[in-house]
Coordinates of C-alpha atoms and ligand atoms in Angstrom, one line a residue:
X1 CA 0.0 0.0 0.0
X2 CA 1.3 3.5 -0.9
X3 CA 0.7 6.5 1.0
X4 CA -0.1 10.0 -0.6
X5 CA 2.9 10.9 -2.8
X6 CA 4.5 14.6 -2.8
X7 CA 5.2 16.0 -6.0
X8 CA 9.3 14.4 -7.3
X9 CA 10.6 17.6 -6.7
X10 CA 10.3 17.9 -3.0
X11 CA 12.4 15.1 -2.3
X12 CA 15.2 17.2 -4.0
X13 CA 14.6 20.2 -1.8
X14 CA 17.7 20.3 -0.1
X15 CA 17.7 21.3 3.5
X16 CA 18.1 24.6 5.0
X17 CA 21.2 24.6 7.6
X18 CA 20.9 27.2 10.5
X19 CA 23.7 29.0 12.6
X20 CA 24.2 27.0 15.4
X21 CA 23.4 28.6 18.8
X22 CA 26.3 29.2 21.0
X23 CA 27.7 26.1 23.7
X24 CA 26.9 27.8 27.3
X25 CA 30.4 27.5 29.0
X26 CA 29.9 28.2 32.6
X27 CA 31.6 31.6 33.8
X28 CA 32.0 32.5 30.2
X29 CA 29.9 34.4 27.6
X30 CA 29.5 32.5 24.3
X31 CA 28.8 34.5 20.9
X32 CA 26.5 33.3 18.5
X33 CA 28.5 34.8 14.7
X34 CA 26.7 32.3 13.0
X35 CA 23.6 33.9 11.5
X36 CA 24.0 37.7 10.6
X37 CA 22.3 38.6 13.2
X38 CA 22.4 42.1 14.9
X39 CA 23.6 42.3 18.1
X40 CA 22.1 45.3 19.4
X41 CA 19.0 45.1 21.0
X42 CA 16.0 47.0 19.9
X43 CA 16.2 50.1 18.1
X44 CA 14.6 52.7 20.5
X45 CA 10.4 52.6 20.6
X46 CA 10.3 49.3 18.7
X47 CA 9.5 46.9 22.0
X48 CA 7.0 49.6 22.6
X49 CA 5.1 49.7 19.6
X50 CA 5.8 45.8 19.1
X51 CA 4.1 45.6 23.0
X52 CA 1.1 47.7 22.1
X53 CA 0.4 45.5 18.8
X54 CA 0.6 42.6 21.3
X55 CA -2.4 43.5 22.8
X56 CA -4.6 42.9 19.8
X57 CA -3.1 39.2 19.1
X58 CA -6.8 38.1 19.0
X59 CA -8.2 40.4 15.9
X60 CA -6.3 39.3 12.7
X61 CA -3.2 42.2 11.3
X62 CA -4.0 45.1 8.4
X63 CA -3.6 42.2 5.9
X64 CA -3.2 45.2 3.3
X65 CA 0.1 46.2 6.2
X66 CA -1.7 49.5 5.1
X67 CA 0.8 51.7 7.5
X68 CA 3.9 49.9 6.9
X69 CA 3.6 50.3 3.1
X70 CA 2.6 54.1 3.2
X71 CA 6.2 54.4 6.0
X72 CA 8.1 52.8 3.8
X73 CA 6.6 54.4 0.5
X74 CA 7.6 58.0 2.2
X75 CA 10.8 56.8 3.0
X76 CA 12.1 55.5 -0.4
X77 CA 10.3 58.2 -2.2
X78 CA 8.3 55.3 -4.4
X79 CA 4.9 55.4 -5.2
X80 CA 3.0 52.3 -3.0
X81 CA 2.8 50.7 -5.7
X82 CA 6.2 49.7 -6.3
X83 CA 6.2 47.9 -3.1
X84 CA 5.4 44.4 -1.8
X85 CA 5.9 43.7 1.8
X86 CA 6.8 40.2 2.9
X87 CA 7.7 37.7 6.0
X88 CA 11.2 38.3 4.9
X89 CA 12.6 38.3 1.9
X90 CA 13.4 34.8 1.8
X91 CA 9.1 34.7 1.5
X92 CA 10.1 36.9 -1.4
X93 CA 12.2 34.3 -3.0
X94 CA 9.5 31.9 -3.3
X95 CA 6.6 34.2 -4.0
X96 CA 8.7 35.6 -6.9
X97 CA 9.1 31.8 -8.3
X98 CA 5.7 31.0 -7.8
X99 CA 4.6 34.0 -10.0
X100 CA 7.0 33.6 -12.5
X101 CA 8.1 30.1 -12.8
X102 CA 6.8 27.1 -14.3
X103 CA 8.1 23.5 -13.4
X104 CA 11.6 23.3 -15.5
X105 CA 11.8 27.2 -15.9
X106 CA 15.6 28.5 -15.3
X107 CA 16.9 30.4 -12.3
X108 CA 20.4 31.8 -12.2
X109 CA 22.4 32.6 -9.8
X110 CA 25.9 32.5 -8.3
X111 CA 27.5 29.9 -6.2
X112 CA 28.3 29.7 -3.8
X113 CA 25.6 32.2 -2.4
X114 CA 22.2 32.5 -0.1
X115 CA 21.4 29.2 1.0
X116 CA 17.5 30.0 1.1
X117 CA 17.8 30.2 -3.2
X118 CA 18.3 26.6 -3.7
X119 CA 16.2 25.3 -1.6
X120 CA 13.2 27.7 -3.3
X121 CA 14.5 26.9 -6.4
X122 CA 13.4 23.2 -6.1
X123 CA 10.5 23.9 -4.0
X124 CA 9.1 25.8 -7.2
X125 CA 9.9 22.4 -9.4
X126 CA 12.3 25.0 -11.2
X127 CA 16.0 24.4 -11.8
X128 CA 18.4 26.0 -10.5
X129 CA 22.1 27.1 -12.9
X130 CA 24.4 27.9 -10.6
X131 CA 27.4 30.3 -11.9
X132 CA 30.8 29.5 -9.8
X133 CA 32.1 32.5 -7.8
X134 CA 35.3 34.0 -9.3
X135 CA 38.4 32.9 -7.4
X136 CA 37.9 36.8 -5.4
X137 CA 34.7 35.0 -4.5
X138 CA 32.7 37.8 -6.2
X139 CA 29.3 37.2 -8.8
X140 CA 31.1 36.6 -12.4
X141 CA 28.6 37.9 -14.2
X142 CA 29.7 37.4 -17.3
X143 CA 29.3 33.9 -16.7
X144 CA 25.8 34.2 -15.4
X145 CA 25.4 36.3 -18.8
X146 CA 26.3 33.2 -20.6
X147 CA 24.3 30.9 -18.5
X148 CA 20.7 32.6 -19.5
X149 CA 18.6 30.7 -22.0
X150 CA 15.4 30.2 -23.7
X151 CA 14.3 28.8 -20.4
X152 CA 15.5 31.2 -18.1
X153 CA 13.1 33.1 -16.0
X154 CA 14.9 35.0 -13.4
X155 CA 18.4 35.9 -12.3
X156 CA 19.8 36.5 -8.8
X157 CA 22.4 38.9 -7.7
X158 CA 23.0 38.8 -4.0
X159 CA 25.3 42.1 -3.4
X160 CA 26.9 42.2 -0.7
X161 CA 27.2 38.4 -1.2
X162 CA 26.1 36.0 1.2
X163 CA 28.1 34.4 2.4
X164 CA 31.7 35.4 0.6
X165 CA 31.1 39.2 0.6
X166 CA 32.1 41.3 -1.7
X167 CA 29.5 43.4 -3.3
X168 CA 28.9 44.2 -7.4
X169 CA 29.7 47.8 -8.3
X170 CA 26.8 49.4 -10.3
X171 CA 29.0 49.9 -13.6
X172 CA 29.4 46.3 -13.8
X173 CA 25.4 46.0 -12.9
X174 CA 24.6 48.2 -15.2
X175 CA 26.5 46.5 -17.9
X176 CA 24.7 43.4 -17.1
X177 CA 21.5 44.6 -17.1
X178 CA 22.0 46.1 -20.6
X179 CA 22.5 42.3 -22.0
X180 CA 19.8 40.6 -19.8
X181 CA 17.0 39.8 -22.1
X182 CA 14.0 42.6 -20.7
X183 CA 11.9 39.2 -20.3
X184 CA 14.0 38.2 -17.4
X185 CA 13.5 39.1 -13.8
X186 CA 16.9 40.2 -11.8
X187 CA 16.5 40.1 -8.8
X188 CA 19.0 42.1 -6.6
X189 CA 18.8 40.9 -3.1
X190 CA 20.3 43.7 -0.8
X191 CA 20.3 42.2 2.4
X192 CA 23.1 43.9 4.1
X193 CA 22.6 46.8 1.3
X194 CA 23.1 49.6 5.0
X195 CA 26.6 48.0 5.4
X196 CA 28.1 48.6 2.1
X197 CA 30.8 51.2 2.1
X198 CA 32.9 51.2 -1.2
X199 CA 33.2 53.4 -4.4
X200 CA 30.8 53.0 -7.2
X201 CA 28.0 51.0 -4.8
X202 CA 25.0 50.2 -6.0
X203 CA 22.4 52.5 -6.2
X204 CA 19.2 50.0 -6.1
X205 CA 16.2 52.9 -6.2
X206 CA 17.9 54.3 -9.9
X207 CA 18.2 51.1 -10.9
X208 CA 14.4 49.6 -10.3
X209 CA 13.4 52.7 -12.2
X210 CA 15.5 52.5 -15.3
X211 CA 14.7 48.8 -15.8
X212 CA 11.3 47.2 -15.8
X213 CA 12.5 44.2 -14.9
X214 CA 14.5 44.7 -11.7
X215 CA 13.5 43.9 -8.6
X216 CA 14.9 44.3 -5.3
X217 CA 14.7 42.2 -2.4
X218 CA 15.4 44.4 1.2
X219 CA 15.1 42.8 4.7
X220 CA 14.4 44.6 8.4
X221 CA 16.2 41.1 9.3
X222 CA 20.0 42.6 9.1
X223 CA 21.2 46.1 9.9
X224 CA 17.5 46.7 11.6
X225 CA 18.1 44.0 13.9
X226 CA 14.1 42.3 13.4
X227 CA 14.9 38.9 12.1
X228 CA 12.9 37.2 14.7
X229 CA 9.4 39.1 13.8
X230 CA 9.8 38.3 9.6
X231 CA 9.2 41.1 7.7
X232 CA 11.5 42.3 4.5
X233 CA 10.2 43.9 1.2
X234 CA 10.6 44.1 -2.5
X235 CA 10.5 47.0 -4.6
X236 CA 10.0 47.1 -8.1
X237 CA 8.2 49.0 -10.8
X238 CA 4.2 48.4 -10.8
X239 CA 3.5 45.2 -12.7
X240 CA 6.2 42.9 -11.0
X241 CA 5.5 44.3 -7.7
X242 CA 1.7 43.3 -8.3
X243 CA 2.6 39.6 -8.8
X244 CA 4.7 39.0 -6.0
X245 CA 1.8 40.7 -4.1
X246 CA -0.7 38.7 -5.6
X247 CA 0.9 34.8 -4.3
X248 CA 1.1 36.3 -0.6
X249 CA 0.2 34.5 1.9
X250 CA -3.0 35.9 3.3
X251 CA -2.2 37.7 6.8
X252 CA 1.4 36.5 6.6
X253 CA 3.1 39.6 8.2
X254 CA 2.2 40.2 11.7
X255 CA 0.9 42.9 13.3
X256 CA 3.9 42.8 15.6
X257 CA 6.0 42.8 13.0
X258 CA 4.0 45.8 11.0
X259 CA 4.6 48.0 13.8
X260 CA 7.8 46.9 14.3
X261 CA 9.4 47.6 11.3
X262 CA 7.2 51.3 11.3
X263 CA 9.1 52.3 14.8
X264 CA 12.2 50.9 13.2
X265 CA 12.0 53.4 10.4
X266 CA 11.4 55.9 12.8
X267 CA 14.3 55.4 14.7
X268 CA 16.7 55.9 12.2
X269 CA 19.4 57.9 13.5
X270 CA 20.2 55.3 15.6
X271 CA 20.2 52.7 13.2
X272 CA 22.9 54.7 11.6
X273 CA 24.8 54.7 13.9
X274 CA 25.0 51.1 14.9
X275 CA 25.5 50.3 11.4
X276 CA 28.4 52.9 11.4
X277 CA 29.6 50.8 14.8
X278 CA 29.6 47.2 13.3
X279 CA 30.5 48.9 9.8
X280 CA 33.8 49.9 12.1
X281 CA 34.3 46.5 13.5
X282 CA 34.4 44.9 10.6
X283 CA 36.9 46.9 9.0
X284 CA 39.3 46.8 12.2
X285 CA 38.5 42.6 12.0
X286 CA 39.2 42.8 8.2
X287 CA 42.8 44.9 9.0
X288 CA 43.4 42.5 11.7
X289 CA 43.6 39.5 9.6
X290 CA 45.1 41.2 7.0
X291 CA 48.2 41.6 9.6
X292 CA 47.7 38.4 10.5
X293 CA 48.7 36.9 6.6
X294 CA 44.8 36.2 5.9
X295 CA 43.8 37.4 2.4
X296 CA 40.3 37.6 2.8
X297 CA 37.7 38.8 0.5
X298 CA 36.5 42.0 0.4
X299 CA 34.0 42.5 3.1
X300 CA 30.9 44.4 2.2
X301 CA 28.4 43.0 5.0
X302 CA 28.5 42.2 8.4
X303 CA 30.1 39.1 7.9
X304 CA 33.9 38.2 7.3
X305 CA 34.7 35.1 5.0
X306 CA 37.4 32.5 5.3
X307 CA 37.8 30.3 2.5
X308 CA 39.3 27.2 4.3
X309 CA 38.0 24.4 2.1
X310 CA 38.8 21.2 3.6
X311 CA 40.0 22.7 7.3
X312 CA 36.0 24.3 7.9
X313 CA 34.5 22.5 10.0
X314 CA 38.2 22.0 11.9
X315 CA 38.1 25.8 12.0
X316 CA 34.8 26.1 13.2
X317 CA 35.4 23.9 16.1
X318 CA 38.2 25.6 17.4
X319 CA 35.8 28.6 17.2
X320 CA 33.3 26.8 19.3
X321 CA 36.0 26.5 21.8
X322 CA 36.9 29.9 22.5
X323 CA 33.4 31.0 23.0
X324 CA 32.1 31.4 19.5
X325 CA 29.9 30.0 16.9
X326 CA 30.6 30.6 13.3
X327 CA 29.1 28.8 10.3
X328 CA 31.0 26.5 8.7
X329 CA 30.2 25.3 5.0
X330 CA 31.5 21.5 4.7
X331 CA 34.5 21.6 2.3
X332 CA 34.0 25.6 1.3
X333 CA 34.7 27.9 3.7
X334 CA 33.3 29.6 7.1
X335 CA 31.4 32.8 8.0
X336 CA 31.6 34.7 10.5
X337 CA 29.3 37.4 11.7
X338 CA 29.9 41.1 12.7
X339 CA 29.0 41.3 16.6
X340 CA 30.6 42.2 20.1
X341 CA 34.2 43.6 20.0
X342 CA 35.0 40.9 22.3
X343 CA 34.1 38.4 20.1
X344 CA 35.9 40.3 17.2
X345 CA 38.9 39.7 19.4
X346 CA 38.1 36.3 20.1
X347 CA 38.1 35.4 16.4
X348 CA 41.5 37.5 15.7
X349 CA 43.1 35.0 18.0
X350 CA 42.1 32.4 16.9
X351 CA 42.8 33.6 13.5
X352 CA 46.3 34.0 14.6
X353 CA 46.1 30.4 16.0
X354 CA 45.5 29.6 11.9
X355 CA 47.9 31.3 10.4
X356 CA 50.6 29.6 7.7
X357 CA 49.0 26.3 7.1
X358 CA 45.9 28.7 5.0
X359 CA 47.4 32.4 4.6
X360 CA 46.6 33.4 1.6
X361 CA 43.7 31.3 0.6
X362 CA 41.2 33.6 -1.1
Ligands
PLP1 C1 19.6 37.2 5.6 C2 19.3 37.2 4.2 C3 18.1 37.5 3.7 C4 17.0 37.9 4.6 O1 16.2 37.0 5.0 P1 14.8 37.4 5.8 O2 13.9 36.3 5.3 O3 14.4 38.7 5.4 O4 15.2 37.2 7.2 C5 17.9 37.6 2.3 N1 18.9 37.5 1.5 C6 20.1 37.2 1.9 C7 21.2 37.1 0.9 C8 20.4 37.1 3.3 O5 21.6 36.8 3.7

C-alpha cells in the first residue's frame, strides 16, 4: 500500500542549515557569529510599539500592512505601488518563483551564495544554474550572462554576497543589465545593502526605475536588527511588484512585525549609527587578519569570509572553543558574523592560531 505521494521535486529540496546557537560555557559568555544577526538590542520605541500591537493578538493584522507600506513608501520616495511587503525576503524568494516560474523554468544565480535560493528553487519544481564565484569570490557575471537561456526566467544577484562578501559595483550591474534579455527578472537581493561602504555601490532605487524588470529584495532582518518578527520587502516597478503581491500569503506579516518595522523606520538615526559601529568593526576585523597573513575577500556585510576548504568544520570547532559559533560550510569555507568587539577579538586569535598552514587562501 502507498501512502499520498508529494510532487518528485520535493524530495530534492535540499535542506536549509541554521547558525548553530552558542555552547553555554559556565563563567564565560558564548557568541552566537553564525547567523548575521544584529547584536544590538531594539532600536529605541520598537518593543513599545511591538508591546502595544501585542495587545490585539486576537483580531487578525492590516492584511493590506496599510501603515507599513505608506512608511516605507515615504521613505524611499516610491509610489505604494512599487512595493510588496513580505515575511522576509526569503518569503520573497519563493513568491517571486511561484509568480514567474513554471516547473523546469531557469533560475540563475551565483554559487556559492544565499542558501535560502536553492532550496526555493526546487521547491518551485524549477531548476536551478548555478554560476561559480570567481576565485575573489565575487558574482562573475559574465558567466551568469552566458548561462541565461530560452528557459530562463529570473536571475539573482545577492550584493553584498552572502556568504563570501564582496558586493557588485553598479558599472558592472549596469552593464549586465544592458544584455539581460527585458523578459527576465533580476532580482537584486540587498540584504546587508546599509553595510556597504565602497566606491561606485549600487544605487538600487535608480536602478528599479531605469529597468522594468529589476527587482529588489530588502530585509528589516539585518542592519535593523528584526529577524525574529519576519518582515522584508521588494521594490520594483508596478506590474512585478503586483505579482509577487498577488501569491502572498494571506495575513502573513504580523501585526507585531508591521509595527515593528514602522518604529524601526522611525528610529533611524540610531540605526545609523550602529551600522556605522559594526561597519567599524568589521573593518578593524578585516585589518586584523590582513596583519595576520589572511587574504580575505573583500567584506561588504556584516560578515567576514574564510575560504578554508577542507579545514571548515576543523576551523569552526576551534571557534566553538573559544566562546564562539561561526558557520562553517563543509569543504567551502566559514562565516563569520559582525557582533561584540570581544568576540571580534576572540576570532583575531584564533585567526592567529590559523595562520601559515591557509594564509593566503582567497
Ligand atoms: C539574511 C538574508 C536575507 C533575509 O532573509 P529574511 O527572510 O528577510 O530574514 C535575504 N537574502 C540574503 C542574501 C540574506 O543573507
Amino acid at each position: 500500500m502507498t501512502g499520498p505521494q508529494p510532487r518528485a521535486n520535493i524530495s530534492q529540496i535540499p535542506a536549509y542549515v541554521p547558525g548553530k546557537p552558542p555552547v553555554v560555557r559556565p563563567g564565560t559568555t558564548s557568541y552566537k557569529l553564525s547567523s548575521n544577526e544584529n547584536p544590538y538590542p531594539p532600536l529605541p520605541g520598537v518593543v513599545e510599539a511591538a508591546t502595544r500591537a501585542v495587545e490585539t493578538m486576537n483580531r487578525y493584522p492590516d492584511m493590506g500592512s496599510n501603515a507599513l507600506y505608506d512608511a516605507l513608501a515615504a521613505r524611499l520616495g516610491v509610489p505604494r505601488d512599487d512595493l510588496a511587503v513580505a515575511t522576509g525576503s526569503v518569503a520573497l524568494i519563493y513568491q517571486l518563483l511561484a509568480a514567474f516560474c513554471d516547473p523546469g523554468d531557469e533560475v540563475v544565480y551565483a554559487w556559492r551564495s544565499f542558501e535560502a535560493y536553492p532550496i526555493a528553487v526546487a521547491a518551485a519544481a524549477a531548476t536551478s544554474v548555478q554560476v561559480p564565484l570567481t576565485s575573489a569570490a565575487e558574482h562573475d557575471l559574465a558567466a551568469m550572462l552566458a548561462a541565461i537561456t530560452e528557459r530562463t526566467k529570473a536571475v539573482i544577484v545577492c550584493t553584498p554576497n552572502n556568504p563570501t562578501g564582496p558586493s557588485v559595483t553598479q558599472t558592472e550591474l549596469d552593464a549586465f543589465l544592458a544584455q539581460v534579455p527585458g523578459h527576465v527578472v533580476v532580482v537584486v537581493d540587498e540584504a546587508y545593502l546599509e553595510f556597504v561602504r565602497m566606491p561606485d555601490a549600487v544605487d538600487g532605487l535608480s536602478t528599479y526605475r531605469a529597468h522594468p524588470n529589476v527587482v529588489l529584495f530588502r530585509t528589516f532582518s539585518k542592519a535593523y536588527g528584526l529577524a525574529g518578527f519576519r518582515v522584508g520587502y521588494a521594490v520594483a516597478q508596478a506590474p512585478v511588484a503586483a505579482a509577487l503581491r498577488a501569491v502572498s500569503l494571506p495575513f502573513g506579516v504580523s501585526g507585531v512585525a508591521q509595527s515593528a518595522a514602522i518604529a524601526s523606520l522611525d528610529a533611524e538615526p540610531a540605526l545609523l549609527e550602529r551600522v556605522d559601529a559594526l561597519v567599524a568593526e568589521r573593518d578593524r576585523i578585516g585589518a586584523g587578519l590582513r596583519e595576520r597573513g589572511w587574504d580575505v575577500p573583500q567584506a561588504q556585510g556584516n560578515f567576514v569570509w574564510f575560504a578554508l576548504g577542507e579545514r571548515s568544520t576543523e576551523f569552526a570547532a576551534a571557534a566553538d572553543e573559544l566562546g564562539i559559533v561561526v558557520r562553517p560550510f563543509a569543504g567551502q569555507g566559514v562565516r563569520v558574523s559582525i557582533g561584540e568587539p570581544e568576540a571580534g577579538d576572540r576570532l583575531l586569535e584564533l585567526a592567529s592560531r590559523f595562520t601559515g598552514s591557509v594564509a593566503g587562501s582567497a
